[in-house]
Amino acid sequence: MAEGPGRGKRPIANGPVVEAKPVAFVCSCEGTMPLDEKLLTRACPGHDMRFADQLCRRELERLKAALAPEADILVGCTQEAPLFEEVAGENAPEANLTFVNLRENAGWSAEADAAGPKMAALIAAARIAPSEAPLVPLKSEGVALVYGRDETAIALAERLKDVLDVTVLLTRPVDVPAPRRSDFPVLKGTIAQATGWLGAFELTVNDFAHPAPASRARLTFGAPRNDAVSRCDIVLDVSGGVPLFPAGELRAGYLRADPGDPAAVARLAFEAAQLVGEFDKPRYVTFDAALCAHSRSKKTGCTRCLDLCPTGAITPDGDHVAISAEICAGCGACAAVCPTGAATYALPASDTLMARLRALLHTYVEAGGERPVVLFHDEDHGAELIDALARYGEGLPAHVLPVAVNEATQLGLDAFAAALAYGAAAIRVLMRARPKHDTGGLMRNLAYMDAVAAPLGFGEGSVATIETDDPDQLAAALAGVPVASVPERQTAKFLPLGQGRELTVMALKELRNVAPLPVDVLPLPERAPFGTAHVDAEGCTLCHACVAACPTGALGDNPDKPMLTFAEDRCVQCGLCAATCPEKVITLEPRIDFAAWAAPPVTKKEEEPFHCIACGKPFGTRSTIERIVSRLEGRHWMFSGEHARRISVIKMCEDCRVEAVVNESFDPHGAPARPAPRTSEDYLREREKKQH
């Protein structure tokens, strides 16, 4: 029997099997947004473009007719996505159905008539399949600790006792009424240390004590003890004190409320009741310990991720760091600043994000769009603000291209450099007025990008943030983006390949290739992930301690000759070489030198080897051996007087030196006798002799 056509293919009569175009439905939403059907059809040649006015109701049969197991369908509406998914589930569960928001992002705008290129760009970007992050399983059996100071904690436990296995821990309780029934334990103690996450908390408790069974009007407690350990699945903190965890609001399973706010306590009780069962959270960060430049030989190097992690998910672990996927809240700051690519963000992966930027910007320009401004935003805050601007304001300008990411703080140099290289006239990152994550890493990357973009001719302020919760302020900020000053230029065509540093270097090189002012050397701010290492050659002894410490191979040696080489494109400015160098002759300079990146490693110091006077084997360096000989000959008892000839062993390789020492019966302990120690009696005896 002949095999049927595969997914996405259809047979042509008497002809070969060809790839079927994916279908794209674009709806005018009852005529509320204009559609330039000719432009969209021309700008999206890879799609079977189909236009509608009310796809979700009157024309729903058109979608049903297009559904098939092999169908690949994109719908330009996200509002009715649940309805479309339900229809697909009933008619063709195996169909590939994706969505893109054309209405709020483009069609509902005062500039909707000019938004055709933007719509085409959004459709092209939506065709890039999203990368899926692996999942981390969390399991909670509902064992909960309510941590408080008074009756509020006991009342909260009363509300939850039927759905959770509750224990109450009161810190420094005073005049707490004794409960009439012991439905759950009520203990005394103060949490001194807390670790863990949902399903795996471990608490160290001081001043721990059980209540006396005979407590009458008020709870009384027995003798306290320290360092008690409690393990639970959920922690409910109504103590009113300092949070038990850094960025506690981001710790899964740790719920905290002001005990003086009854509404907040009620919300906490509702949330806690839902935390029983098995849960999955994304593994936001992929980590390769072999690439980490944190430490070597107990010398600390890079600490960029440790300095920025808001939740304490990153800890030192020998020569590298360890990242707890269970604690990680997904801000992405570690991946955004990691200089080696050891930590990379997975939601989406960097290459996926850059592929979307490439499709977005190339399609926009090819469709006739001009001066594109890329607006990075997160889904929770940014999408809502854009939606409000579209519904109640004038909407996004036609040249502003929104790009959704999981968290704004995940953005690094790779995304910024790629966006500019692919043709963006400017980049803006939309953030909350009061961010939920530390923005230090993002601000650092924006500073690095500004230090690169301005000298290359892309204009001052080409990358910046918009920090607001007000859609009108967003509109005003976008109206003030200075895109008119950016000169016309070429755009990069490269395909994003790889991850981490490799991808960042590729994007920066491509950015320089299309820059209006393609300069070679760009100074960078402190702690930038690129730079050079200066070596004082006169003080360097070629001990190669720096080579052994360098985690990226930027510093190298030559097995055939005393030599120190340096490859600038590999240097991550971790500082391990400078910290390890015994002569302290290495200093770092943050910069980008595109010429050095393209050149082979440079020689920082090179010397002639010293040849063994016995066998001729090269060993050490001539300057080092001659310096040692000059400092020992005639000055040290081993190499002076009758032992002067022994200086020759310094000029021998390790094999010949051992043979010479054995043959000459060299006694390393044959030093001249030391003077006898003088005692108080010696001094008194000498004084008596002088007196007589």
XYZ file of C-alpha atoms in Angstrom:
692
model
C 0.000 0.000 0.000
C 1.304 3.442 -0.878
C 2.319 5.583 2.064
C 0.226 8.727 2.616
C 1.631 12.254 2.716
C 3.450 13.257 5.889
C 2.636 16.137 8.186
C 2.525 19.453 6.395
C 2.704 17.898 2.897
C 0.140 17.316 0.164
C 0.383 15.308 -3.078
C 0.052 16.992 -6.459
C -1.569 14.955 -9.236
C 1.143 13.230 -11.277
C 3.754 15.216 -9.408
C 6.018 15.117 -6.371
C 4.950 15.638 -2.769
C 5.448 19.287 -1.791
C 5.445 21.082 1.503
C 2.076 22.647 2.378
C 2.204 26.210 3.591
C 1.117 26.869 7.161
C -2.186 28.715 7.333
C -2.404 32.158 8.965
C -5.835 33.535 9.894
C -5.877 37.304 10.350
C -9.151 38.773 11.601
C -10.178 42.446 11.529
C -12.152 41.886 14.764
C -15.464 43.079 13.354
C -13.749 45.774 11.336
C -12.166 47.493 14.346
C -8.706 47.329 12.803
C -7.710 47.846 9.177
C -5.974 45.037 7.318
C -3.710 45.632 4.345
C -4.379 42.233 2.793
C -2.110 42.763 -0.217
C 0.836 43.853 1.928
C 0.382 41.002 4.388
C 0.104 38.431 1.601
C 3.239 39.803 -0.067
C 5.205 40.125 3.205
C 4.318 36.617 4.410
C 5.138 34.423 1.386
C 5.612 31.367 3.572
C 1.977 31.431 4.754
C -1.390 30.699 3.230
C -2.941 33.999 4.340
C -6.673 33.952 5.084
C -8.553 37.036 6.236
C -11.726 37.277 8.294
C -13.967 39.761 10.085
C -15.357 37.612 12.915
C -13.423 34.355 12.986
C -14.426 33.523 16.549
C -18.184 33.510 15.838
C -19.682 33.971 12.380
C -16.715 32.524 10.482
C -15.678 29.814 12.921
C -16.495 27.135 10.351
C -13.578 28.388 8.253
C -11.189 27.475 11.060
C -12.858 24.085 11.493
C -12.463 23.404 7.776
C -8.738 24.153 7.947
C -8.151 21.855 10.896
C -6.579 18.483 10.174
C -4.038 16.239 11.940
C -1.296 17.645 9.709
C -2.504 21.248 9.899
C -0.167 24.006 10.986
C -2.335 27.019 11.794
C -1.542 30.435 13.232
C -4.383 32.657 14.452
C -3.819 36.393 14.842
C -5.900 36.628 18.025
C -5.133 35.713 21.628
C -8.379 36.848 23.260
C -10.351 33.914 21.839
C -7.510 31.396 22.061
C -9.425 29.195 24.566
C -12.335 28.898 22.107
C -10.051 28.061 19.179
C -8.158 25.476 21.251
C -11.451 23.865 22.272
C -12.543 23.649 18.631
C -9.176 22.185 17.640
C -9.350 19.666 20.460
C -12.743 18.461 19.228
C -11.912 18.378 15.507
C -8.145 17.842 15.155
C -6.283 17.348 18.464
C -3.014 16.707 16.655
C -3.094 19.989 14.723
C -0.413 22.557 15.532
C -2.286 25.692 16.621
C -0.404 28.857 17.642
C -1.492 32.418 18.356
C -0.185 35.947 18.018
C -1.755 39.144 19.347
C -2.169 41.406 16.317
C -5.001 43.485 17.740
C -3.539 45.048 20.898
C 0.026 44.988 19.569
C -0.710 46.568 16.191
C -4.310 46.896 14.958
C -5.828 48.880 17.822
C -3.663 51.932 17.357
C -3.925 55.501 16.157
C -1.351 54.433 13.525
C -3.189 51.253 12.527
C -3.249 52.236 8.845
C 0.569 52.056 8.829
C 0.787 48.882 10.934
C 0.887 46.403 8.022
C 4.665 45.838 8.220
C 4.397 45.358 11.979
C 1.622 42.757 11.606
C 3.703 40.859 9.069
C 6.694 41.002 11.425
C 4.672 39.716 14.376
C 3.376 36.819 12.274
C 6.911 35.917 11.183
C 8.249 36.006 14.746
C 5.361 33.893 16.015
C 6.363 31.135 13.598
C 9.602 30.572 15.554
C 8.740 27.652 17.802
C 9.172 28.498 21.482
C 11.800 26.586 23.394
C 10.435 24.634 26.335
C 12.266 24.663 29.644
C 12.644 21.345 31.482
C 10.510 20.995 34.593
C 11.485 20.569 38.240
C 9.052 18.439 40.302
C 7.947 19.673 43.729
C 5.829 17.569 46.087
C 3.911 18.781 49.130
C 1.969 16.550 51.505
C 0.487 19.544 53.316
C 2.662 19.541 56.428
C 2.508 23.204 57.393
C 4.176 25.326 60.046
C 2.371 28.509 61.095
C 4.928 30.915 62.516
C 3.525 33.778 64.560
C 3.529 35.536 67.896
C -0.045 35.527 69.214
C -3.633 34.437 68.644
C -3.447 35.414 64.945
C -1.284 32.365 64.238
C -3.588 30.073 66.204
C -6.664 31.435 64.401
C -4.967 30.866 61.054
C -4.184 27.300 62.015
C -7.830 26.809 63.011
C -8.885 27.801 59.486
C -6.452 25.359 57.887
C -6.527 22.364 60.236
C -9.019 20.444 58.082
C -6.955 20.736 54.870
C -3.365 20.867 56.186
C -1.349 19.074 58.849
C -0.737 22.195 60.927
C 1.734 23.041 63.683
C 1.902 26.483 65.309
C 5.213 27.964 66.442
C 4.982 31.123 68.548
C 8.021 33.376 68.873
C 8.325 35.049 72.284
C 4.637 34.638 73.122
C 3.135 36.845 75.841
C -0.278 36.212 77.410
C -1.541 33.895 74.685
C -4.839 32.281 75.754
C -4.644 28.519 76.115
C -6.757 26.738 73.447
C -9.754 24.774 74.680
C -8.929 21.809 72.419
C -5.533 20.585 71.262
C -6.448 20.063 67.610
C -2.881 20.853 66.568
C 0.437 21.409 68.361
C 1.145 24.932 69.665
C 4.843 25.317 70.461
C 7.210 28.087 71.459
C 10.386 28.957 69.588
C 12.217 31.427 67.357
C 13.428 30.389 63.910
C 17.173 31.030 63.745
C 17.814 29.573 60.290
C 15.601 28.515 57.402
C 16.459 26.598 54.236
C 14.515 24.759 51.555
C 11.483 25.165 49.338
C 7.957 23.831 48.852
C 7.931 20.275 50.149
C 11.438 20.432 51.649
C 11.803 23.144 54.297
C 14.195 22.697 57.202
C 14.063 25.142 60.103
C 16.454 25.517 63.037
C 14.582 26.724 66.118
C 16.003 28.287 69.278
C 14.179 28.800 72.599
C 12.083 25.751 71.687
C 9.620 24.422 74.263
C 6.363 22.483 74.543
C 3.371 23.953 76.393
C 2.459 22.690 79.804
C -0.698 20.508 79.645
C -1.915 22.280 82.754
C -1.853 25.729 81.118
C -4.966 27.380 82.478
C -5.797 30.920 81.357
C -2.550 31.512 79.468
C -0.120 29.209 77.736
C 2.897 28.342 79.850
C 5.884 26.507 78.478
C 8.505 24.139 79.782
C 12.290 24.535 79.818
C 13.512 25.777 76.410
C 16.349 24.384 74.308
C 18.213 25.580 71.227
C 18.993 24.054 67.840
C 15.756 22.107 67.497
C 15.078 21.096 63.875
C 11.695 21.178 62.168
C 10.886 19.903 58.682
C 7.743 20.825 56.805
C 6.280 21.335 53.338
C 4.799 24.826 53.781
C 5.753 27.776 55.981
C 3.118 30.409 56.819
C 4.788 33.429 58.387
C 2.531 35.831 60.325
C 5.204 36.796 62.831
C 5.471 40.352 61.543
C 9.259 40.114 61.679
C 12.007 40.030 59.081
C 11.321 37.517 56.251
C 12.926 34.135 56.805
C 14.307 34.101 53.246
C 15.844 36.699 50.949
C 13.169 37.790 48.445
C 10.787 35.613 50.430
C 7.841 36.452 48.180
C 9.618 34.486 45.436
C 10.257 31.330 47.512
C 7.843 28.535 46.573
C 5.969 27.332 49.659
C 6.859 30.315 51.860
C 3.813 32.506 52.442
C 4.028 35.688 54.507
C 1.428 38.229 55.590
C 1.183 41.179 57.960
C -0.581 39.865 61.088
C -2.310 43.243 61.420
C -3.982 42.892 58.003
C -6.908 40.420 58.253
C -7.483 40.461 54.477
C -3.848 39.551 53.811
C -4.016 36.716 56.345
C -7.198 35.422 54.690
C -5.497 35.436 51.275
C -2.552 33.590 52.781
C -4.895 30.888 54.122
C -6.484 30.452 50.689
C -3.105 30.172 48.950
C -1.785 27.690 51.495
C -4.796 25.407 51.042
C -3.883 25.009 47.369
C -0.328 23.837 48.081
C -0.982 20.138 48.509
C 0.004 17.701 45.793
C 2.615 17.477 43.053
C 3.711 20.585 41.178
C 6.068 21.383 38.331
C 8.074 24.571 37.982
C 10.340 25.453 35.066
C 14.070 24.946 35.320
C 14.728 28.521 34.260
C 18.506 28.304 34.106
C 20.690 25.682 32.456
C 24.079 25.415 34.155
C 27.335 23.848 32.965
C 29.725 23.719 35.911
C 32.709 22.978 33.643
C 32.480 26.516 32.208
C 32.169 28.323 35.531
C 34.974 30.766 36.419
C 34.107 31.182 40.089
C 37.252 29.814 41.729
C 40.511 27.956 41.195
C 42.940 26.686 43.865
C 40.895 28.399 46.597
C 41.270 31.764 44.852
C 37.975 33.519 44.173
C 37.388 34.815 40.661
C 33.995 35.601 39.155
C 31.139 36.319 41.592
C 28.752 38.096 39.218
C 25.866 35.655 39.649
C 26.386 35.325 43.403
C 26.210 39.091 43.787
C 22.898 39.369 41.930
C 20.773 36.327 42.818
C 17.851 37.734 44.860
C 16.678 34.427 46.328
C 19.951 32.852 47.444
C 19.526 30.049 44.904
C 23.216 30.304 43.946
C 25.938 29.191 46.365
C 29.694 28.523 46.056
C 30.509 24.872 45.447
C 34.256 24.403 45.107
C 35.668 25.720 41.840
C 32.190 26.556 40.564
C 28.805 27.572 41.907
C 25.652 25.510 42.392
C 22.213 26.714 41.310
C 19.167 25.300 43.080
C 16.418 24.927 40.483
C 13.892 24.520 43.315
C 14.730 27.933 44.799
C 15.414 29.823 41.553
C 12.622 32.327 40.835
C 13.515 32.780 37.184
C 14.757 36.385 37.134
C 17.578 35.317 34.798
C 20.081 37.835 36.182
C 22.719 35.109 36.576
C 22.468 34.091 32.923
C 22.385 37.721 31.791
C 25.748 38.514 33.426
C 27.518 35.130 33.234
C 30.714 35.836 31.245
C 31.475 32.260 30.225
C 28.038 30.937 29.299
C 28.025 28.493 32.213
C 24.549 29.788 33.112
C 22.084 30.238 30.257
C 18.403 31.108 30.369
C 15.963 28.513 29.070
C 12.625 30.361 28.782
C 13.196 31.070 25.959
C 16.719 30.012 25.127
C 18.972 32.765 23.789
C 19.131 31.364 20.266
C 15.334 31.146 20.114
C 14.945 34.745 21.251
C 17.507 35.922 18.700
C 15.823 33.912 15.930
C 12.564 35.686 16.759
C 14.308 39.050 16.650
C 15.779 38.179 13.277
C 12.409 37.165 11.801
C 10.668 40.164 13.357
C 13.076 42.849 12.160
C 13.866 41.403 8.740
C 10.185 40.963 7.893
C 9.342 44.442 9.152
C 12.004 46.099 6.989
C 11.253 43.959 3.935
C 7.567 44.875 4.247
C 8.440 48.574 4.067
C 8.694 49.423 7.748
C 11.141 52.102 8.885
C 13.005 52.988 12.084
C 11.876 49.982 14.151
C 12.016 50.298 17.943
C 12.138 46.972 19.797
C 10.124 47.040 23.026
C 11.097 44.145 25.312
C 8.501 43.395 27.992
C 7.347 40.600 30.281
C 3.945 38.951 29.980
C 2.603 39.804 33.433
C 3.300 43.522 33.474
C 4.176 44.592 29.954
C 1.391 42.767 28.123
C -1.216 44.253 30.459
C 0.165 47.745 29.965
C 0.172 47.375 26.175
C -3.373 46.007 26.340
C -4.525 49.007 28.392
C -2.840 51.418 25.983
C -4.621 49.770 23.046
C -8.034 49.737 24.716
C -8.046 53.124 26.407
C -5.364 55.097 24.572
C -3.832 55.449 21.144
C -2.071 52.091 21.167
C 1.520 51.343 20.274
C 3.068 53.367 17.429
C 3.374 51.478 14.155
C 7.184 51.376 14.353
C 7.315 49.936 17.910
C 7.724 46.145 17.811
C 6.847 44.427 21.115
C 8.872 41.362 22.091
C 7.628 39.353 25.070
C 10.108 37.601 27.374
C 9.595 35.758 30.633
C 11.389 38.403 32.733
C 12.977 41.665 31.626
C 15.946 40.919 33.904
C 16.889 37.899 31.750
C 18.025 40.154 28.892
C 21.733 40.233 28.189
C 24.226 41.656 25.747
C 23.398 38.968 23.180
C 19.764 40.088 22.786
C 20.620 43.798 22.700
C 23.472 43.389 20.208
C 21.403 41.106 17.985
C 18.433 43.490 17.925
C 20.621 46.408 16.850
C 22.493 44.271 14.335
C 19.253 43.022 12.768
C 18.104 46.602 12.189
C 16.529 48.045 15.331
C 16.885 51.816 15.485
C 16.505 51.737 19.262
C 15.743 49.323 22.092
C 13.557 49.934 25.108
C 12.981 47.568 28.038
C 9.594 48.025 29.712
C 9.788 47.487 33.471
C 7.655 47.958 36.531
C 7.959 51.211 38.448
C 8.819 48.984 41.420
C 10.449 45.851 39.955
C 9.867 42.510 41.649
C 13.437 41.422 40.842
C 16.773 43.134 41.383
C 17.549 45.047 38.186
C 21.288 45.455 38.850
C 22.318 42.920 36.213
C 20.013 44.380 33.568
C 21.252 47.912 34.234
C 24.827 46.690 33.995
C 24.167 45.071 30.616
C 22.431 48.204 29.356
C 25.497 50.221 30.378
C 27.778 47.793 28.535
C 25.569 47.943 25.452
C 25.481 51.736 25.518
C 29.278 51.776 25.762
C 29.376 49.626 22.603
C 26.525 51.162 20.583
C 27.393 54.849 20.941
C 31.016 54.649 19.636
C 29.855 52.401 16.780
C 27.545 55.166 15.589
C 24.141 53.956 16.736
C 23.504 57.113 18.753
C 23.398 57.974 22.439
C 20.610 56.308 24.398
C 19.883 53.679 21.776
C 19.267 51.198 24.615
C 17.353 52.228 27.739
C 14.535 51.302 30.095
C 10.997 52.580 30.482
C 9.993 52.161 34.106
C 6.295 52.774 34.561
C 2.962 51.236 35.531
C 0.987 53.876 33.613
C 0.058 53.263 29.936
C -0.012 57.014 29.239
C 3.548 57.336 30.539
C 4.516 54.405 28.327
C 3.062 56.199 25.300
C 4.905 59.412 26.191
C 8.199 57.564 26.644
C 7.865 55.791 23.298
C 7.035 59.073 21.582
C 10.314 60.470 22.894
C 12.596 57.712 21.593
C 15.171 59.507 19.374
C 15.093 57.257 16.311
C 15.279 60.048 13.734
C 18.967 60.660 14.494
C 19.998 57.107 13.591
C 21.585 57.012 10.110
C 20.558 54.553 7.429
C 22.661 51.427 7.548
C 22.948 47.796 6.596
C 21.390 45.046 8.664
C 22.978 41.755 9.684
C 21.705 38.477 8.243
C 23.481 35.978 10.494
C 21.714 32.942 11.911
C 22.013 32.655 15.694
C 23.953 29.525 16.572
C 25.092 28.220 19.921
C 24.471 29.545 23.416
C 26.065 31.725 26.041
C 29.308 33.551 25.303
C 29.654 32.079 21.828
C 26.333 33.635 20.833
C 27.159 36.973 22.465
C 30.504 37.234 20.678
C 28.842 36.391 17.366
C 26.206 39.105 17.854
C 28.800 41.729 18.799
C 30.976 40.917 15.797
C 27.988 41.149 13.461
C 26.968 44.427 15.086
C 30.392 45.880 14.387
C 30.245 44.664 10.782
C 27.073 46.701 10.092
C 27.937 49.664 12.319
C 27.981 53.200 10.871
C 31.361 53.716 12.585
C 33.134 50.332 12.666
C 35.841 51.131 15.232
C 38.018 48.330 16.582
C 38.577 49.125 20.262
C 35.769 49.988 22.691
C 36.485 50.672 26.375
C 33.936 49.102 28.725
C 32.829 49.786 32.319
C 34.187 47.789 35.231
C 33.167 44.134 35.550
C 32.390 43.863 31.851
C 32.780 40.281 30.568
C 35.332 41.209 27.885
C 38.808 42.671 28.111
C 42.525 42.184 28.051
C 45.190 41.160 30.538
C 48.323 43.302 30.786
C 51.453 41.472 31.909
C 54.577 43.236 33.187
C 57.019 41.121 31.233
C 60.034 42.258 33.236
C 58.562 40.969 36.485
C 57.025 37.806 35.025
C 58.988 34.642 35.810
C 56.947 32.427 33.470
C 55.871 30.257 36.379
C 52.553 29.705 34.535
C 50.447 29.853 37.690
C 48.097 32.114 35.746
C 47.818 29.530 32.971
C 46.787 26.862 35.456
C 44.202 29.195 37.012
C 42.635 30.553 33.821
C 39.254 28.790 33.396
C 38.757 29.685 29.729
C 42.186 29.053 28.224
C 42.751 32.745 27.507
C 46.247 32.430 28.987
C 48.360 29.656 27.516
C 51.873 28.260 27.404
C 54.112 26.460 24.934
C 55.274 22.956 25.842
C 58.405 23.404 23.737
C 59.492 26.819 24.927
C 59.127 29.141 27.956
C 56.280 31.333 26.738
C 53.079 33.022 27.949
C 50.344 33.660 25.368
C 47.018 35.459 25.598
C 43.840 35.097 23.491
C 41.692 38.166 24.140
C 38.472 36.739 22.741
C 38.498 34.105 25.509
C 39.138 36.447 28.446
C 36.118 36.889 30.734
C 37.804 39.278 33.196
C 37.254 36.894 36.121
C 40.465 38.069 37.812
C 41.767 34.615 38.702
C 45.051 35.215 36.868
C 45.739 38.424 38.789
C 44.753 36.818 42.101
C 46.982 33.789 41.462
C 50.093 35.507 40.074
C 52.815 35.317 42.788
C 54.676 38.308 41.328
C 51.469 40.429 41.021
C 52.392 41.558 37.510
C 48.949 41.020 35.867
C 46.322 43.744 35.568
C 42.987 43.624 33.742
C 41.391 46.132 31.411
C 37.724 45.751 30.393
C 37.280 46.448 26.697
C 36.306 44.973 23.335
C 39.055 44.787 20.728
C 37.527 43.357 17.562
C 40.942 43.188 15.865
C 42.346 41.171 18.770
C 39.325 38.861 18.651
C 40.107 38.067 15.030
C 43.863 37.671 15.574
C 45.748 34.628 16.884
C 46.915 34.640 20.522
C 49.623 37.186 21.283
C 52.854 36.416 23.131
C 53.044 38.264 26.439
C 56.510 36.977 27.344
C 58.995 34.589 25.805
C 62.461 33.499 26.943
C 65.205 31.131 25.903
C 65.250 27.968 27.982
C 68.301 27.122 30.109
C 70.055 23.951 28.950
C 71.290 21.417 31.491
C 75.075 21.576 31.738
C 75.200 17.803 32.062
C 72.842 16.450 29.393
C 71.816 19.520 27.440
C 68.101 19.102 28.192
C 66.219 22.442 28.205
C 64.548 23.297 31.518
C 63.414 26.491 33.210
C 64.276 29.890 31.808
C 67.737 31.320 31.391
C 66.983 34.488 33.348
C 65.534 32.562 36.304
C 68.419 30.110 36.584
C 71.019 32.866 36.253
C 69.226 34.954 38.891
C 69.165 32.018 41.325
C 72.855 31.293 40.739
C 73.826 34.936 41.311
C 71.941 35.035 44.622
C 73.398 31.789 45.972
C 76.955 31.547 44.634
C 79.444 32.585 47.316
C 76.669 33.767 49.638
C 75.112 30.599 50.989
C 77.130 28.042 52.964
C 76.050 25.265 50.596
C 77.653 27.046 47.635
C 80.639 28.853 49.121
C 84.177 27.982 50.284
C 84.968 24.321 49.881
C 81.404 23.743 48.638
C 81.556 26.324 45.841
C 81.557 23.669 43.123
C 78.110 22.532 44.255
C 76.571 25.509 42.474
C 76.669 23.389 39.326
C 73.657 21.348 40.532
C 71.491 24.463 40.142
C 72.384 24.409 36.448
C 71.237 20.822 35.977
C 67.825 19.388 35.088
C 65.934 17.446 37.720
C 67.316 14.051 36.613
C 70.964 15.064 36.469
C 70.657 16.994 39.731
C 69.553 13.873 41.622
C 72.384 11.834 40.140
C 74.980 14.486 41.035
C 73.769 14.784 44.615
C 73.860 11.006 45.126
C 77.296 10.571 43.527
C 78.891 13.391 45.532
C 77.335 12.331 48.858
C 75.773 15.744 49.204
C 74.725 16.244 52.828
C 72.011 18.889 53.069
C 72.406 18.854 56.838
C 76.122 19.523 56.802
C 75.788 23.151 57.732
C 78.284 24.833 60.064
C 77.461 24.366 63.714
C 75.223 27.044 65.105
C 76.454 29.049 68.112
C 75.420 27.631 71.461
C 72.457 29.494 72.945
C 73.346 32.055 75.648
C 71.580 31.955 79.010
C 71.219 34.417 81.868
C 74.018 32.617 83.705
C 76.347 33.317 80.775
C 75.611 37.045 80.959
C 76.008 37.125 84.765
C 79.310 35.233 84.566
C 80.662 37.664 81.946
C 79.601 40.629 84.082
C 81.411 39.234 87.131
C 84.583 38.774 85.078
C 84.449 42.385 83.940
C 83.955 43.613 87.529
C 87.020 41.718 88.743
